[in-house]
PDB file as gemmi writes it, atoms N, CA and C in Angstrom:
CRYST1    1.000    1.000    1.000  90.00  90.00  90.00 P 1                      
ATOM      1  N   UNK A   1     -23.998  23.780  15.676  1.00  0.00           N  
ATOM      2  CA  UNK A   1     -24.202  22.351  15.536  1.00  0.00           C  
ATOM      3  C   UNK A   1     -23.597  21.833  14.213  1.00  0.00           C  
ATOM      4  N   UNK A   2     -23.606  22.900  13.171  1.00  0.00           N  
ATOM      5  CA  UNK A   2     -23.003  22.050  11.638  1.00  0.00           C  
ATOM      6  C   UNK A   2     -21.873  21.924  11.930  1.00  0.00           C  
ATOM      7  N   UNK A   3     -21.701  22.941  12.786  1.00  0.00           N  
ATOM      8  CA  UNK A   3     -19.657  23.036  12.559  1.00  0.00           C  
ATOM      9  C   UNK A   3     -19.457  22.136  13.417  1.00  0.00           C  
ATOM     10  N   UNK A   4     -19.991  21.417  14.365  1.00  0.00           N  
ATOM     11  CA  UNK A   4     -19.704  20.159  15.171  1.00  0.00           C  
ATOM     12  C   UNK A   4     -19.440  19.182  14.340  1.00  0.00           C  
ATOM     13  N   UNK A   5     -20.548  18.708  13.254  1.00  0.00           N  
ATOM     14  CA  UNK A   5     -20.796  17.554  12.557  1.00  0.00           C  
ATOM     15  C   UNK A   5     -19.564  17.695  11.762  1.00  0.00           C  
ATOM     16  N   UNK A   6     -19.507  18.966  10.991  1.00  0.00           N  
ATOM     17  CA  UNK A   6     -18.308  19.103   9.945  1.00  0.00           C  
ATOM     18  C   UNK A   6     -17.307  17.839  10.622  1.00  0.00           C  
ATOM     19  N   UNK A   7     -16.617  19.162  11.971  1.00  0.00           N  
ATOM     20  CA  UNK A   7     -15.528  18.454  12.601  1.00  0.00           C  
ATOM     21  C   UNK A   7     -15.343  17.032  13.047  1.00  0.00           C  
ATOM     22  N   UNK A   8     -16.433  16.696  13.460  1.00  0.00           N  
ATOM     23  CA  UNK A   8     -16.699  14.978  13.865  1.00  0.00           C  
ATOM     24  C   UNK A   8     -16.147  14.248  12.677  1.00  0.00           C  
ATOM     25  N   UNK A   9     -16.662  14.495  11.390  1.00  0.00           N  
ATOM     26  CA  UNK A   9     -16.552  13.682  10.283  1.00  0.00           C  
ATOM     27  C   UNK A   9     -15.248  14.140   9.093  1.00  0.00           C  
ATOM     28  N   UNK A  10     -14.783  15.032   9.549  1.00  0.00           N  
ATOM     29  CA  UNK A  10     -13.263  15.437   9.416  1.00  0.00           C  
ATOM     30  C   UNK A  10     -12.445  14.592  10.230  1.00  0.00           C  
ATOM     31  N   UNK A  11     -12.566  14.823  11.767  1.00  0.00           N  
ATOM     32  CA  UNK A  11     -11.567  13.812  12.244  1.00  0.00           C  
ATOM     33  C   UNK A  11     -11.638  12.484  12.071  1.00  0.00           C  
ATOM     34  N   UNK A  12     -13.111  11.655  11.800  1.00  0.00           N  
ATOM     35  CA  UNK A  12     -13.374  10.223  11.359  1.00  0.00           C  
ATOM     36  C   UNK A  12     -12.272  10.211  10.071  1.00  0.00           C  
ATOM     37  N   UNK A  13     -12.716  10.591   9.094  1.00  0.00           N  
ATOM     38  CA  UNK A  13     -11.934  10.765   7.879  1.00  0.00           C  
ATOM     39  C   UNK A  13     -10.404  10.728   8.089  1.00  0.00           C  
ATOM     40  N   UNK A  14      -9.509  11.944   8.471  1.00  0.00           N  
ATOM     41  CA  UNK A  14      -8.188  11.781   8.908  1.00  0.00           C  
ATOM     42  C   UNK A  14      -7.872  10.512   9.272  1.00  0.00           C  
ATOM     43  N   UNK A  15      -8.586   9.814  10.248  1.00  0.00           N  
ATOM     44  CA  UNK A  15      -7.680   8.811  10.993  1.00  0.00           C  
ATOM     45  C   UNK A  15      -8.267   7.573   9.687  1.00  0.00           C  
ATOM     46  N   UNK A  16      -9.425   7.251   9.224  1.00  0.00           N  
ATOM     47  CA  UNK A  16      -9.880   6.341   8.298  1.00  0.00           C  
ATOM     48  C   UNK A  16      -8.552   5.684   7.192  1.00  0.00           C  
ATOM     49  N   UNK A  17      -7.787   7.236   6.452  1.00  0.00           N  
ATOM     50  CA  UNK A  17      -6.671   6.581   5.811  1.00  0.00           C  
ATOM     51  C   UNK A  17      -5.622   5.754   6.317  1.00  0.00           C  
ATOM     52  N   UNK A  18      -5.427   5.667   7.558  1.00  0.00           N  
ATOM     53  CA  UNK A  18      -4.527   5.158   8.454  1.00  0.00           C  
ATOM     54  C   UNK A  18      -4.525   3.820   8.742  1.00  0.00           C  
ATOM     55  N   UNK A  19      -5.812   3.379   8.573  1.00  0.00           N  
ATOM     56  CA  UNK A  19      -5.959   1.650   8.916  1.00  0.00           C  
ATOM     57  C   UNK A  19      -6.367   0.490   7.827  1.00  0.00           C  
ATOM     58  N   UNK A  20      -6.051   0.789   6.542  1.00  0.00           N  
ATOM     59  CA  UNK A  20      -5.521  -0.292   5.840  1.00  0.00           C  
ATOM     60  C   UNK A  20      -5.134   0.276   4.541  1.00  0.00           C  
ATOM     61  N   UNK A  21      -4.669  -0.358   3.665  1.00  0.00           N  
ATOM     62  CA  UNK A  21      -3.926  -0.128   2.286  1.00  0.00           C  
ATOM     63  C   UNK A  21      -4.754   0.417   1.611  1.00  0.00           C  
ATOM     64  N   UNK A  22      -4.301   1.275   0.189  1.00  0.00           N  
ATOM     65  CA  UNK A  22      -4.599   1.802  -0.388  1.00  0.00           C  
ATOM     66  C   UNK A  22      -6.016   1.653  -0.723  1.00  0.00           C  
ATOM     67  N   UNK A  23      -7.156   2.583  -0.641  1.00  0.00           N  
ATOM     68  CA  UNK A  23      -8.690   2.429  -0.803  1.00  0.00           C  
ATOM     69  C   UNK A  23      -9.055   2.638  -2.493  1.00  0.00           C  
ATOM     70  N   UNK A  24      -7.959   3.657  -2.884  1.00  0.00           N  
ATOM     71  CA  UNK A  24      -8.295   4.307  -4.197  1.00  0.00           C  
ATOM     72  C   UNK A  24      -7.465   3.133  -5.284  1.00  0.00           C  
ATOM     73  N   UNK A  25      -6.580   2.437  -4.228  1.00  0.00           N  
ATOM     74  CA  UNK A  25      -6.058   2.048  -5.586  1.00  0.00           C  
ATOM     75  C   UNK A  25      -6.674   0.829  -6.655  1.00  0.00           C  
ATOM     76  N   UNK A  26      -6.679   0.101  -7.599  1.00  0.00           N  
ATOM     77  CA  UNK A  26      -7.966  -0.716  -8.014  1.00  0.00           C  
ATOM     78  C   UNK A  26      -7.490  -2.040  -7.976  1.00  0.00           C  
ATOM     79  N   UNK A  27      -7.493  -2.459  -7.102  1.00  0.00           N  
ATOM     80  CA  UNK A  27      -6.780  -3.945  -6.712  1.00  0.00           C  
ATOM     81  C   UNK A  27      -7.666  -5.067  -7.359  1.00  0.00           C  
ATOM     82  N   UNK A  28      -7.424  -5.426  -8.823  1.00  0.00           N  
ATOM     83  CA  UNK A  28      -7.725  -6.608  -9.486  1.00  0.00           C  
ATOM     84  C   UNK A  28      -7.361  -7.941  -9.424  1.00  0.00           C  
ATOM     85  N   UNK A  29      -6.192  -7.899  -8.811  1.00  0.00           N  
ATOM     86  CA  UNK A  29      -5.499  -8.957  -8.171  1.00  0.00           C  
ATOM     87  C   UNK A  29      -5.770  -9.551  -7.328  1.00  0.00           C  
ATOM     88  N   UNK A  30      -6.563  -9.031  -6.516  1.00  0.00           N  
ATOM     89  CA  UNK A  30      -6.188  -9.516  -5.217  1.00  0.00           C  
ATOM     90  C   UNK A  30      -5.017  -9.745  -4.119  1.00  0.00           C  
ATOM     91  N   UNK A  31      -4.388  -8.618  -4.463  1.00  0.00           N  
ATOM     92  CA  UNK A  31      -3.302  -8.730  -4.022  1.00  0.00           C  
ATOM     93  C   UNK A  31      -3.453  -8.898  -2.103  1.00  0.00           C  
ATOM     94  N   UNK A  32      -2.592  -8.875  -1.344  1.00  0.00           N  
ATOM     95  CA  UNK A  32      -2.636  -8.618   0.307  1.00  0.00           C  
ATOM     96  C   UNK A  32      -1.987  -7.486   0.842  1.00  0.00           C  
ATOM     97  N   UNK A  33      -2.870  -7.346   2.629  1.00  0.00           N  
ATOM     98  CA  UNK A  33      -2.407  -6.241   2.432  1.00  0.00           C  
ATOM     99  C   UNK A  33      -1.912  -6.439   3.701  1.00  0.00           C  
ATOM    100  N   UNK A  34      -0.957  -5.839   3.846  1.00  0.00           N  
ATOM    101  CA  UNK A  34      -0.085  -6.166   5.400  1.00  0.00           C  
ATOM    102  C   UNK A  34      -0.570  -4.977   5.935  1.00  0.00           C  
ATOM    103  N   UNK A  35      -1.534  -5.380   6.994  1.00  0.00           N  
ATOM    104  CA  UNK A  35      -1.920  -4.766   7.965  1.00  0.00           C  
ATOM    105  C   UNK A  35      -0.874  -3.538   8.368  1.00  0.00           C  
ATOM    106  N   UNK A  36       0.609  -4.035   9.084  1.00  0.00           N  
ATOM    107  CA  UNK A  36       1.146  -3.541   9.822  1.00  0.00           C  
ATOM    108  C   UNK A  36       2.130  -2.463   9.357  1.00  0.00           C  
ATOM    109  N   UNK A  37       1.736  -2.296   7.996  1.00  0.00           N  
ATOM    110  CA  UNK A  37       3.036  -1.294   7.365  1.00  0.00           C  
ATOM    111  C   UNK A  37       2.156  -0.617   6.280  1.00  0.00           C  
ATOM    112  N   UNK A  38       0.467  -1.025   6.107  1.00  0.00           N  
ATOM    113  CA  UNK A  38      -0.343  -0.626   5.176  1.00  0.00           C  
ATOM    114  C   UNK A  38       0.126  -0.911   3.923  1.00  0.00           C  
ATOM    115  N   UNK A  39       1.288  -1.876   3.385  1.00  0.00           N  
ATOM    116  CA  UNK A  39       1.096  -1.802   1.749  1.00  0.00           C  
ATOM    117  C   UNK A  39       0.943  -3.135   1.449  1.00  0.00           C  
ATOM    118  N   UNK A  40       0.659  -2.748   0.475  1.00  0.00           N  
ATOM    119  CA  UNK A  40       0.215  -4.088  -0.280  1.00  0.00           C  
ATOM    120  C   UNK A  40       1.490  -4.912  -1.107  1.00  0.00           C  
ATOM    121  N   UNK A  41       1.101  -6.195  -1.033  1.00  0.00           N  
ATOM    122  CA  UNK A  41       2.258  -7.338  -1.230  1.00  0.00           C  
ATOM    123  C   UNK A  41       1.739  -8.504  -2.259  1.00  0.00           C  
ATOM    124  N   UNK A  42       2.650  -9.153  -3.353  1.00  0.00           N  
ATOM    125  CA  UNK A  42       1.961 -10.383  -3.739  1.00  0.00           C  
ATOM    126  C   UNK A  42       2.846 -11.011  -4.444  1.00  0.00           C  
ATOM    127  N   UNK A  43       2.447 -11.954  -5.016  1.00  0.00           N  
ATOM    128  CA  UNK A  43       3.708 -12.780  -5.995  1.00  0.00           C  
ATOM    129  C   UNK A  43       2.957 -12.525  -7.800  1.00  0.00           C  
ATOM    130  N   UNK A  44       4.001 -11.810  -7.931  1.00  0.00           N  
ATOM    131  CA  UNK A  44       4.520 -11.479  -9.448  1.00  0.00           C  
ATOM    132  C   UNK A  44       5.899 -12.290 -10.527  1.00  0.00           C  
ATOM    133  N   UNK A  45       5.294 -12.398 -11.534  1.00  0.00           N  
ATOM    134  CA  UNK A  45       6.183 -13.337 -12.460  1.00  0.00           C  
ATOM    135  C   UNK A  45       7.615 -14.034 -11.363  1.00  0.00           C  
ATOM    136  N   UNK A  46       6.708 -14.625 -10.072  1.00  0.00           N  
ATOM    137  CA  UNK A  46       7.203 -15.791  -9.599  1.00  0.00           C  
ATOM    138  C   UNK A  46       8.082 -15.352  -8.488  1.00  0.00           C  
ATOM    139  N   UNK A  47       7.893 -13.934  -7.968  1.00  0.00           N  
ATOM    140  CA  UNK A  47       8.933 -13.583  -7.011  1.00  0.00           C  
ATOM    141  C   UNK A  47       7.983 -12.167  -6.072  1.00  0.00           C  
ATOM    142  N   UNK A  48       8.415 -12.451  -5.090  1.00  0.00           N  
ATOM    143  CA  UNK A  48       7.417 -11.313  -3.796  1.00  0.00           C  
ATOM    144  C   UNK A  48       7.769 -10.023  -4.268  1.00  0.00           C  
ATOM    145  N   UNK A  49       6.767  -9.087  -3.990  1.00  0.00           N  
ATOM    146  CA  UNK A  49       6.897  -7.461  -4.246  1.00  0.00           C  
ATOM    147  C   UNK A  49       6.170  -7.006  -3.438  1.00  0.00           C  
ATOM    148  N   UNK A  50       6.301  -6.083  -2.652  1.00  0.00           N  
ATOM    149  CA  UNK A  50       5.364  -5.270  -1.575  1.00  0.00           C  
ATOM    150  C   UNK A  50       5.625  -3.221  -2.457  1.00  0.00           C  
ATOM    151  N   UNK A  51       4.535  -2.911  -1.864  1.00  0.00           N  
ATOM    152  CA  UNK A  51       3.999  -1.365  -2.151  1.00  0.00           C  
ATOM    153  C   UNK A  51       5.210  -0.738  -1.715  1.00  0.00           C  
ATOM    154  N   UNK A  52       5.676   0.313  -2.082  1.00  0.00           N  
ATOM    155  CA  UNK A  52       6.412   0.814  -1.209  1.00  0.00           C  
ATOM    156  C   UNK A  52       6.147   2.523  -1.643  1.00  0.00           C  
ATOM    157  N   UNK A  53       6.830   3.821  -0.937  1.00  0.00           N  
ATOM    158  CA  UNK A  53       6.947   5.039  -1.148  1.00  0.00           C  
ATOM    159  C   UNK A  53       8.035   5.972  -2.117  1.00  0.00           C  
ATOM    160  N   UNK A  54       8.029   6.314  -3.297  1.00  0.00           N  
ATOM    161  CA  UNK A  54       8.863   6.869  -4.386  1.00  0.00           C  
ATOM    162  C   UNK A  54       7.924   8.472  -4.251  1.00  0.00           C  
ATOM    163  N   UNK A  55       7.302   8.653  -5.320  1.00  0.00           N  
ATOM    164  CA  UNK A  55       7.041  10.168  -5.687  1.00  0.00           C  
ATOM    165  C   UNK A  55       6.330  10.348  -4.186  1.00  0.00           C  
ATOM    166  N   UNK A  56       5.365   9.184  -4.031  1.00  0.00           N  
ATOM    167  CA  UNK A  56       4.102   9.586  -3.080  1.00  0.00           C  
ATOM    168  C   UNK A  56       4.294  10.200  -1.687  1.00  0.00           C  
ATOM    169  N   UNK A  57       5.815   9.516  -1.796  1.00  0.00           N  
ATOM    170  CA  UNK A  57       6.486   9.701   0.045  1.00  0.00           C  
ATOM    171  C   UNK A  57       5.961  11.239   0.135  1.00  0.00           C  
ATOM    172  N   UNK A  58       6.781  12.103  -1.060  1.00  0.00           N  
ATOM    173  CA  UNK A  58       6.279  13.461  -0.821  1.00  0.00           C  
ATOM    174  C   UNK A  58       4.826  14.207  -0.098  1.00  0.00           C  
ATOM    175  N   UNK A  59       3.856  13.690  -0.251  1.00  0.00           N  
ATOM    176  CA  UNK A  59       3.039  13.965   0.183  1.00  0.00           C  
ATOM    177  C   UNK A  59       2.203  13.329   1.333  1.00  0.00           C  
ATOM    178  N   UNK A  60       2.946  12.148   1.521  1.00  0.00           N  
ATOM    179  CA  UNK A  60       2.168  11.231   2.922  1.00  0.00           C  
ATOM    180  C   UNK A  60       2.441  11.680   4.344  1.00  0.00           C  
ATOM    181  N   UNK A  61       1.480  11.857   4.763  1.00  0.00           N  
ATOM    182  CA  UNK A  61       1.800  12.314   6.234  1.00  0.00           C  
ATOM    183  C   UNK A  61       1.662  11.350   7.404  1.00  0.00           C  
ATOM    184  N   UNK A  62       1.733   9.936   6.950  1.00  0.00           N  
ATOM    185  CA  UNK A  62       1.102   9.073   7.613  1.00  0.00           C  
ATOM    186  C   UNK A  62       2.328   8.291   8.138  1.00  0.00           C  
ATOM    187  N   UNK A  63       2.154   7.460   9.626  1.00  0.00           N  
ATOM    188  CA  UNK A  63       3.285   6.844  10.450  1.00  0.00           C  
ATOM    189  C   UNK A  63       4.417   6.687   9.455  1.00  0.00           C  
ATOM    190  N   UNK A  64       5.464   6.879   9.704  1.00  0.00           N  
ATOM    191  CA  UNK A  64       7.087   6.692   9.369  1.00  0.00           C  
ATOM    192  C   UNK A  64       7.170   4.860   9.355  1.00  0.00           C  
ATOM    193  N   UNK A  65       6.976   4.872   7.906  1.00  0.00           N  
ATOM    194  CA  UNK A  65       7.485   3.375   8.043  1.00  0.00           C  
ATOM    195  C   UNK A  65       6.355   2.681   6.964  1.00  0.00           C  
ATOM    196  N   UNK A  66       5.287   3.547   6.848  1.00  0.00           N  
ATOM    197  CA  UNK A  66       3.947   3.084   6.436  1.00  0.00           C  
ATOM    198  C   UNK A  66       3.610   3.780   4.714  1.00  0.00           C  
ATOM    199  N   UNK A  67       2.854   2.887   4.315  1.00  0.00           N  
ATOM    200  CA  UNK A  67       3.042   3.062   2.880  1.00  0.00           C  
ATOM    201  C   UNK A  67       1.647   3.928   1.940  1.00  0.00           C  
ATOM    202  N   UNK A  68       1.719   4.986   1.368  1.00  0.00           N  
ATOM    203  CA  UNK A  68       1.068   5.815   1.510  1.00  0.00           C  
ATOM    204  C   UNK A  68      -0.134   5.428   0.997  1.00  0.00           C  
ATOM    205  N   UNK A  69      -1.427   5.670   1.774  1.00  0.00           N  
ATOM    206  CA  UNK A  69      -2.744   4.815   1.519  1.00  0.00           C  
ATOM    207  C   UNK A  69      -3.605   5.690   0.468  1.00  0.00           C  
ATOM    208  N   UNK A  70      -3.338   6.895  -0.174  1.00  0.00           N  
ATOM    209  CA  UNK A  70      -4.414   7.448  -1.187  1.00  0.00           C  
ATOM    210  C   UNK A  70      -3.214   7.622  -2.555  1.00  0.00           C  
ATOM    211  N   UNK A  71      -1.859   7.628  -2.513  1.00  0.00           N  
ATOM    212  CA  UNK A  71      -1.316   7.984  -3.903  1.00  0.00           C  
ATOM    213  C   UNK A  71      -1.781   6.748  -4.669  1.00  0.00           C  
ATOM    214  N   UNK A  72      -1.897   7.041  -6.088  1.00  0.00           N  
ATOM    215  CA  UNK A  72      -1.987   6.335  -7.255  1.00  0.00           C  
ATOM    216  C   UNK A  72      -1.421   7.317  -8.143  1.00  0.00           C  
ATOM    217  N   UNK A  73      -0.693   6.306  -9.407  1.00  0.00           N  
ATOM    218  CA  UNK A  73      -1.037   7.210 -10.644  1.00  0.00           C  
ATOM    219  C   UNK A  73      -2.042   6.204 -12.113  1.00  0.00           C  
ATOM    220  N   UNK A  74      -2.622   6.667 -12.409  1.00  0.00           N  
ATOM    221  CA  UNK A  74      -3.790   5.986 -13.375  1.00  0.00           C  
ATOM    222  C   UNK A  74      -3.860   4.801 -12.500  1.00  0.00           C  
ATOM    223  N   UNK A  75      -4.187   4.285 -11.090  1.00  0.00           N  
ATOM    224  CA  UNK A  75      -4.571   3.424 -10.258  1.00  0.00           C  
ATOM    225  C   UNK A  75      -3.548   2.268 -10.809  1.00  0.00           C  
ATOM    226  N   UNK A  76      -2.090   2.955 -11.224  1.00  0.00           N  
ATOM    227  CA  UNK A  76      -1.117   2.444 -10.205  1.00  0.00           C  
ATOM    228  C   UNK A  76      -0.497   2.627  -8.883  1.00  0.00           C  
ATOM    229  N   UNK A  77       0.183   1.487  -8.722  1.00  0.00           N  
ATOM    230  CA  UNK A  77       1.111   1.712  -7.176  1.00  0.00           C  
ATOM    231  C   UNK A  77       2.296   1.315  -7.538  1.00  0.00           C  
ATOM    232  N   UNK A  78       2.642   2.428  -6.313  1.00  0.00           N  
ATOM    233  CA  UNK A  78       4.581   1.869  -6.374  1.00  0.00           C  
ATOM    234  C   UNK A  78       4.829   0.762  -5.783  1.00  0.00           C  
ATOM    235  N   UNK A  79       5.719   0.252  -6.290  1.00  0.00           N  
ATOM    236  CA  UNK A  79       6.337  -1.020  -5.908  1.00  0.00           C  
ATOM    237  C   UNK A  79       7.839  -1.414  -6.003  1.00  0.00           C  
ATOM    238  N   UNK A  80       8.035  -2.572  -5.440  1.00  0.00           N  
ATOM    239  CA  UNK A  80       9.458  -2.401  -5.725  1.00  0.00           C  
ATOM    240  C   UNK A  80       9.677  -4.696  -5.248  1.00  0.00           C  
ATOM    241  N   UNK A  81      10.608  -4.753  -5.787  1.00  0.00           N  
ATOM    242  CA  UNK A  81      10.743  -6.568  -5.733  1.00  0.00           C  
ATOM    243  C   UNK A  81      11.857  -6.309  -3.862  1.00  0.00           C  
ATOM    244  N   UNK A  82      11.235  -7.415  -3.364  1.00  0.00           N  
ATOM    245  CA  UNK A  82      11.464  -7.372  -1.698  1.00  0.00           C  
ATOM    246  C   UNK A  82      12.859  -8.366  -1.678  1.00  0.00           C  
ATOM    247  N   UNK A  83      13.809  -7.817  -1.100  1.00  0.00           N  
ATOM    248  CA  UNK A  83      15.134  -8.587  -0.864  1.00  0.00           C  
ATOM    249  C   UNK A  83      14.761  -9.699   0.144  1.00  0.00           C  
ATOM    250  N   UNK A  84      15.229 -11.166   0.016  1.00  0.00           N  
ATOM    251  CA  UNK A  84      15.144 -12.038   0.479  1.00  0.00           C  
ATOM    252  C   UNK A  84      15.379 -13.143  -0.410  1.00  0.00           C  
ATOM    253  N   UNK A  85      16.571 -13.897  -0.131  1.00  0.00           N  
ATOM    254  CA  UNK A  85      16.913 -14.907  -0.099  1.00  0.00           C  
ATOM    255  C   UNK A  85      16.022 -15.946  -0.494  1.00  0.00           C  
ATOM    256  N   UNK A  86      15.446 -16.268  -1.959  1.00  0.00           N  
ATOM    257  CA  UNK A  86      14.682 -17.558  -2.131  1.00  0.00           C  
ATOM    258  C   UNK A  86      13.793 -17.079  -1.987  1.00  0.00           C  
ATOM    259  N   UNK A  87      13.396 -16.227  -2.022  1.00  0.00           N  
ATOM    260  CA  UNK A  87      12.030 -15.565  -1.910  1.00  0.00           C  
ATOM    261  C   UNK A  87      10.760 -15.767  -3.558  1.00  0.00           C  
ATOM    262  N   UNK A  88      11.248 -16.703  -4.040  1.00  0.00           N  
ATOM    263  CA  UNK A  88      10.560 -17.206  -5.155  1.00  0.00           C  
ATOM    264  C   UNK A  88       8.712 -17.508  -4.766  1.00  0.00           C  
ATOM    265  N   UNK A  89       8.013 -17.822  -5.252  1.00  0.00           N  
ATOM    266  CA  UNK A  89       6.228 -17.832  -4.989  1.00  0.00           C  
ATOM    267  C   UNK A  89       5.776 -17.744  -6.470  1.00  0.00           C  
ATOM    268  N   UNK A  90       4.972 -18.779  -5.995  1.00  0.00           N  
ATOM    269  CA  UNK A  90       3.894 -19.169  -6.967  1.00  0.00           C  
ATOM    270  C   UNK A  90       2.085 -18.500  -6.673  1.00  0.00           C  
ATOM    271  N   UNK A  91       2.106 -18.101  -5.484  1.00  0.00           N  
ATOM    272  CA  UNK A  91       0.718 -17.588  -4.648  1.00  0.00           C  
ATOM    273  C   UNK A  91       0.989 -16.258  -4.069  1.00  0.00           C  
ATOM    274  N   UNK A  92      -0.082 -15.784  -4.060  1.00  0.00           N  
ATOM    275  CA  UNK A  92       0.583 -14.072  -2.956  1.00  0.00           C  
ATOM    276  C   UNK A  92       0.990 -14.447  -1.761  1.00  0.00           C  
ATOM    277  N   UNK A  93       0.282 -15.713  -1.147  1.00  0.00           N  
ATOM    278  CA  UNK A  93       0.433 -16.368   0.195  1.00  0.00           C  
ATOM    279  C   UNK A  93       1.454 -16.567   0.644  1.00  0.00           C  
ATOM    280  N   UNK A  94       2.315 -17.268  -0.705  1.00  0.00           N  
ATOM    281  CA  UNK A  94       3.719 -17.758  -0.215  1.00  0.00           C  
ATOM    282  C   UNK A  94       4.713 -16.351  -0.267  1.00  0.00           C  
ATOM    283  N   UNK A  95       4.596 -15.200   0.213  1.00  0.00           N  
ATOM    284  CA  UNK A  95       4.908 -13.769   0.535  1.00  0.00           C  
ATOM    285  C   UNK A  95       4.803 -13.373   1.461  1.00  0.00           C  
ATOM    286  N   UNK A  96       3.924 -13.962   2.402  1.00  0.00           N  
ATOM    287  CA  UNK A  96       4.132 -13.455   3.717  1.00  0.00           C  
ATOM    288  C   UNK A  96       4.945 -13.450   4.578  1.00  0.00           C  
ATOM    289  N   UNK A  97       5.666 -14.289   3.930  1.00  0.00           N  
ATOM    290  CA  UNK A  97       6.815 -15.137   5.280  1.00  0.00           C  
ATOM    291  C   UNK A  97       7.817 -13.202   4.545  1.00  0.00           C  
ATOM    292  N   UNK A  98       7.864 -13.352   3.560  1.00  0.00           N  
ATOM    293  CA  UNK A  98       8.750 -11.992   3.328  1.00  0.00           C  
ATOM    294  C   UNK A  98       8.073 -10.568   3.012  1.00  0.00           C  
ATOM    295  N   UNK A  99       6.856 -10.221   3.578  1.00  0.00           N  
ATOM    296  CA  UNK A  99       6.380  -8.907   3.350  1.00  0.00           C  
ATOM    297  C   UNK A  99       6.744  -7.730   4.395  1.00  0.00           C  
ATOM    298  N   UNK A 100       7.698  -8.106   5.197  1.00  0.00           N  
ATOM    299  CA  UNK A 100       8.374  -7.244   5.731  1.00  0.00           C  
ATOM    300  C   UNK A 100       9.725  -6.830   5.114  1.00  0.00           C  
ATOM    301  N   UNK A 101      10.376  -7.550   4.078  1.00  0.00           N  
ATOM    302  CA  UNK A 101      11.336  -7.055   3.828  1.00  0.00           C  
ATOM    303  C   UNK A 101      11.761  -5.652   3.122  1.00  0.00           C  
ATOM    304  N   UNK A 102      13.015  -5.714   3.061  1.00  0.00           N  
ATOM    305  CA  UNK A 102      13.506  -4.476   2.630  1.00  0.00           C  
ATOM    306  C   UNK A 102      13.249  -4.462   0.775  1.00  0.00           C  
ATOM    307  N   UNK A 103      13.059  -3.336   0.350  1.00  0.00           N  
ATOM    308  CA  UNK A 103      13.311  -3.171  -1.386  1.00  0.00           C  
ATOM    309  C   UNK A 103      14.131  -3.781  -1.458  1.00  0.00           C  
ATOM    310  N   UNK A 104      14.754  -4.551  -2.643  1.00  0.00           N  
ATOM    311  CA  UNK A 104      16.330  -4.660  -3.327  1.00  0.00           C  
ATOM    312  C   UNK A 104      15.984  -3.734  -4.377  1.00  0.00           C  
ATOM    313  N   UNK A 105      15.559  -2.815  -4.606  1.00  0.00           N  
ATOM    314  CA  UNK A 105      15.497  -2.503  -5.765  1.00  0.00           C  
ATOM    315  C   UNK A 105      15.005  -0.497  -5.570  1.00  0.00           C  
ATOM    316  N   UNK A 106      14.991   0.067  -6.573  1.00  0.00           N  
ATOM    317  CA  UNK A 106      14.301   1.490  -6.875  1.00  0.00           C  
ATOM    318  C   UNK A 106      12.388   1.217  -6.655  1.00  0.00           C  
ATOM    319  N   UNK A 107      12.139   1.867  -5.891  1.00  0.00           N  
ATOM    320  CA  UNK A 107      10.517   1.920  -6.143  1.00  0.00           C  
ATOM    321  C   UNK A 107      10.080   2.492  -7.141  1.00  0.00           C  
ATOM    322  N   UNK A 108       8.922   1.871  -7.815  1.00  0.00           N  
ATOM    323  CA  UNK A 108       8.919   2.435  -9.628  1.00  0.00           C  
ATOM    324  C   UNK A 108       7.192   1.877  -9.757  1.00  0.00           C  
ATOM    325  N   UNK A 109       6.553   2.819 -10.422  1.00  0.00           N  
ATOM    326  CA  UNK A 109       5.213   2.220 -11.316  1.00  0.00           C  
ATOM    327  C   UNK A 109       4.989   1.618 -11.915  1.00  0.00           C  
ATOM    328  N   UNK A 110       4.171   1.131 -12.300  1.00  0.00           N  
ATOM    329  CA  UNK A 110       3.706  -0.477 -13.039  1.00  0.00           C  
ATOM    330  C   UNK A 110       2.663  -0.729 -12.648  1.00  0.00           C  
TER     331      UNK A 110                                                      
END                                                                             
């Protein structure tokens, strides 16, 4: 019977990292979190940035495409400024229209 429970709450766990953005990381901001790619997105000194994968890729085992939900380092995240055209913002809000985009840039800490 333990080794049932173990397993029950092992597989809860596994799939738990999978359905939204980073849990560990310490989001003071308030930043957003795009559901559909798990990272997190917002407007910084006036221009969109979404989460993206650098050292962490190494170790994420999670959907191809999706942004790794437990790396931090000192409860940073990687990030990187999102290519798009005018993509200027004053709100995290005004980012959504571009939180699918691609990096223009190296993913890097901060």
């Amino acid at each position: 019977m333990k080794i049932f429970v173990f397993l029950a709450l092992l597989a809860c766990c596994a799939t738990f990292q999978y359905d939204t953005c980073n849990r560990l990381f310490t989001n003071t901001r308030d930043w957003l979190c795009n559901e559909g790619n798990l990272c997190y997105y917002g407007c910084q000194k006036g221009y969109c940035w979404s989460q993206c994968n650098g050292a962490g890729a190494i170790e994420w085992d999670g959907p191809p495409g999706t942004c790794n939900t437990r790396y931090h380092l000192n409860t940073n995240i990687e990030w990187c400024w999102l290519e798009a055209g005018g993509n200027t913002c004053t709100t995290h809000s005004d980012c959504t229209a571009f939180m699918n985009q691609p990096c223009s840039g190296s993913c890097s800490v901060g």
